[in-house]
Amino acid sequence: MDSYLTTDDANPRVAARTSRSAQTRPARRGRRTTEGADNAGERPDARQSDRLARALGWFSIGLGIAEVVAPQGVARLVGLEEDDGNHRLLRGIGMREIASGIGILSQRKPTPWVWSRVAGDALDLALLGSALRSDKAQRGRIVAVTAAVLGVTALDVYVGTRLYRNADGGATDDAGDNTVEIKTALTVGRSPQEVYRFWRDFDNLPRFMNHLEAVRITGERTSHWKAKAPVGMTVEWDAEIIEDRPNELIVWQSLENADIENSGSVRFAPAPGNRGTEIMLEMRFHPPGGTIGARFARMFDEVPKMQMRNDLRRFKQVLETGEVVHSDDSIEPGPNPARPSERIPAL
Amino acid sequence: MRANCWEGKQKVRVEDVPDPKILNDRDAIVRVTSTAICGSDLHLYNGFIPSMVKGDILGHEFMGEVMEVGKGVKKLKVGDRVVVPFTISCGACWMCKQELYSLCENSNPNAWMAEKMFGHSPAGIYGYSHLTGGYAGGQSEFVRVPFADVGPLKIENGFTDEQVLFLSDIFPTGYMGAEMCDIKPGDVIAVWGCGPVGQFAIASAFLLGAERVIAIDRFPARLRMAERNTKAETINYEEVDSILDTLKEMTGGRGPDACIDAVGLEAHSPGLQHTYDRAKQMMRMETDRPIALRQAIMACRNGGTVSVIGAYGGFIDKFPIGSLMQRSITIRTGQCHVQRYMKPLLARIENGEIDPTFVITHRLSLEDAPEAYDMFLHKEDECTKVVLRP
Ligand SMILES: NC(=O)c1ccc[n+]([C@@H]2O[C@H](COP(=O)([O-])OP(=O)(O)OC[C@H]3O[C@@H](n4cnc5c(N)ncnc54)[C@H](O)[C@@H]3O)[C@@H](O)[C@H]2O)c1
Ligand SMILES: [Zn+2]
Ligand SMILES: [Zn+2]
């Protein structure tokens, strides 16, 4: 295993979808459980994605069997080096294919299994990527097969999102509601007074919120925010505090002209057993780009959630230990070997 | 500097890498004078712990001299001699205050990754995959040591490196394994695995008052080491038909009062079970081979304790939950909370109650790390514990 998934919060591509979000409406439980959450199985497009899922299931099984019984053939076909290691690997992948194929076909709700295919595709793509780098392999073939896998990946993602949406009642497109809501909780070993005070001083925030570049106070209740966004862009917005209860709660929302409409709240409550303060952070945002943007953001809403947790964790580190904790891996963006860095990082 | 790096499955290489720098005010830089290879390193070497990255510096058992300290370091100064615990702990979070140092809430910057795998994240560890932080390890000339006031133990009484080096991991680990057995007078303790960790678990069980200790392994040299160093009785599991029957015969049919698993996820067995688990592991249908753990549970007396210090990383199959539940067995586990044990165990070394050097079989240079890993993996030349000098 050469690398782990790059869902690291250091990954700039996913930056803007984080935090700094949003809450224009009163909190609603669960994201996309809206109006008319009718039974997925009865909708015509649901039947269609079911059929597609089934086809994918059979494809999985076929491919899996080929990989298990004839890894040499498959290796040759995809242009991988024909060594023992690759054969073993292909057999492993084959087992996975068969398992997710059977999963898709035998489940009444195939969604998670289709997603398991997506995860598998990602793995295959990574494998083919490393094959591309190896000299002995025949590049032309690998490129062709990579394209094919990419095609299947796209199909997997498509079916996955459709099933997902159907299961959720299909709120997004039809209702035109693009809100993405994320929340996360963490306990910090300091009193609600200390925690509130540190958070309320917005100058402190960029210290632990990695994607935040700057916060400028512009008025009694207003401030200007600047955050890193994908492909080296920045997004900016003005925010207003709409509720501020010392040591308990801060609620904010973006004002008009925001690059990303967003809102959020942070609650502080004493943790039982003198363990400090339980923080509950909630953010909502309306991703730009309409439906496509929303679908994309939603597909990966694990990522902003993780980033939000990481921000909270760094907040805890600063309050409890006085510093943001770094390892040799974490000071560099993206996956990196655990060894000292050549450059002096800006900390 | 020179450092031993993970290059892939069963491949390590000593390379030139940049020197570490102080990154945080509470860091220190330590020049390594001695470091060791651990059974845990073999799990990484064999590719059983996910999230390794090519080029990771290995090693979590090390000691040396403080070369540089950050502005926030109060207790250490340049020139101090220190043993560094393998767990990185902040000393300030709730877990650290409970002395559960290997569960420090602040020291793993990759906690999000560990949360995916384990539900919640443990502490950061030197040179032990990116799940536990992605920290450069100690099989190198220099190491950056975070929270330098919390972990490192100052050595002032002229001990040799070899006498105190194992306070970094295996002595405290073996000791914690025995402590978790809540040993009472008359207790019989069985220990699976006579690697370095098992050896310290056996010795510690006696230190804590066990009446008898039964040590289980298949390598005669390791069994002999246990016999020579303590009054342990031994079983070579390849020479008996059934471990369970043998243990029953040796304990009047009761079974041991407590069982310690000092083997972990790469257990071996001569029988079909090994093939079964090996196959499942290869097909990624389980990540760990829990052969010793299954036996420890089945063998333990009714109402006894199973103490798990052998490392597990993922998921297992055929776990005898029925035996565990029906017979009121307590299971206790953990990466060692090293900082909790360093001082008391240093005192035991000082009093002459134990001399930790008995496990060392090989002394080599850091440059020999690749051969040393290979030898330790295959137990060639009766290899039990390798100490490396940069
Ligand atoms: N909990 C902790 O904090 C901690 C710290 C250090 C090491 N560890 C773990 O402890 C374990 C042992 O470490 P080590 O350095 O002694 O490793 P090692 O590999 O030298 O020793 C393992 C021993 O177990 C024996 N063994 C294998 N299968 C067995 C079986 N079925 N029954 C009985 N014995 C069997 C082997 O022959 C070997 O002697 C490893 O899993 C390591 O990761 C845990
Ligand atoms: Zn160790
Ligand atoms: Zn801590």
Coordinates of C-alpha atoms and ligand atoms in Angstrom, one line a residue, chain B residues 38 40 60-61 169, ligand 2:
Chain B
C38 CA 10.4 -4.7 17.9
S40 CA 5.6 -4.5 16.1
H60 CA 9.8 3.4 18.2
E61 CA 12.3 2.0 20.7
D169 CA 8.5 -0.2 25.2
Ligands
ZN2 ZN 7.8 -2.0 20.2

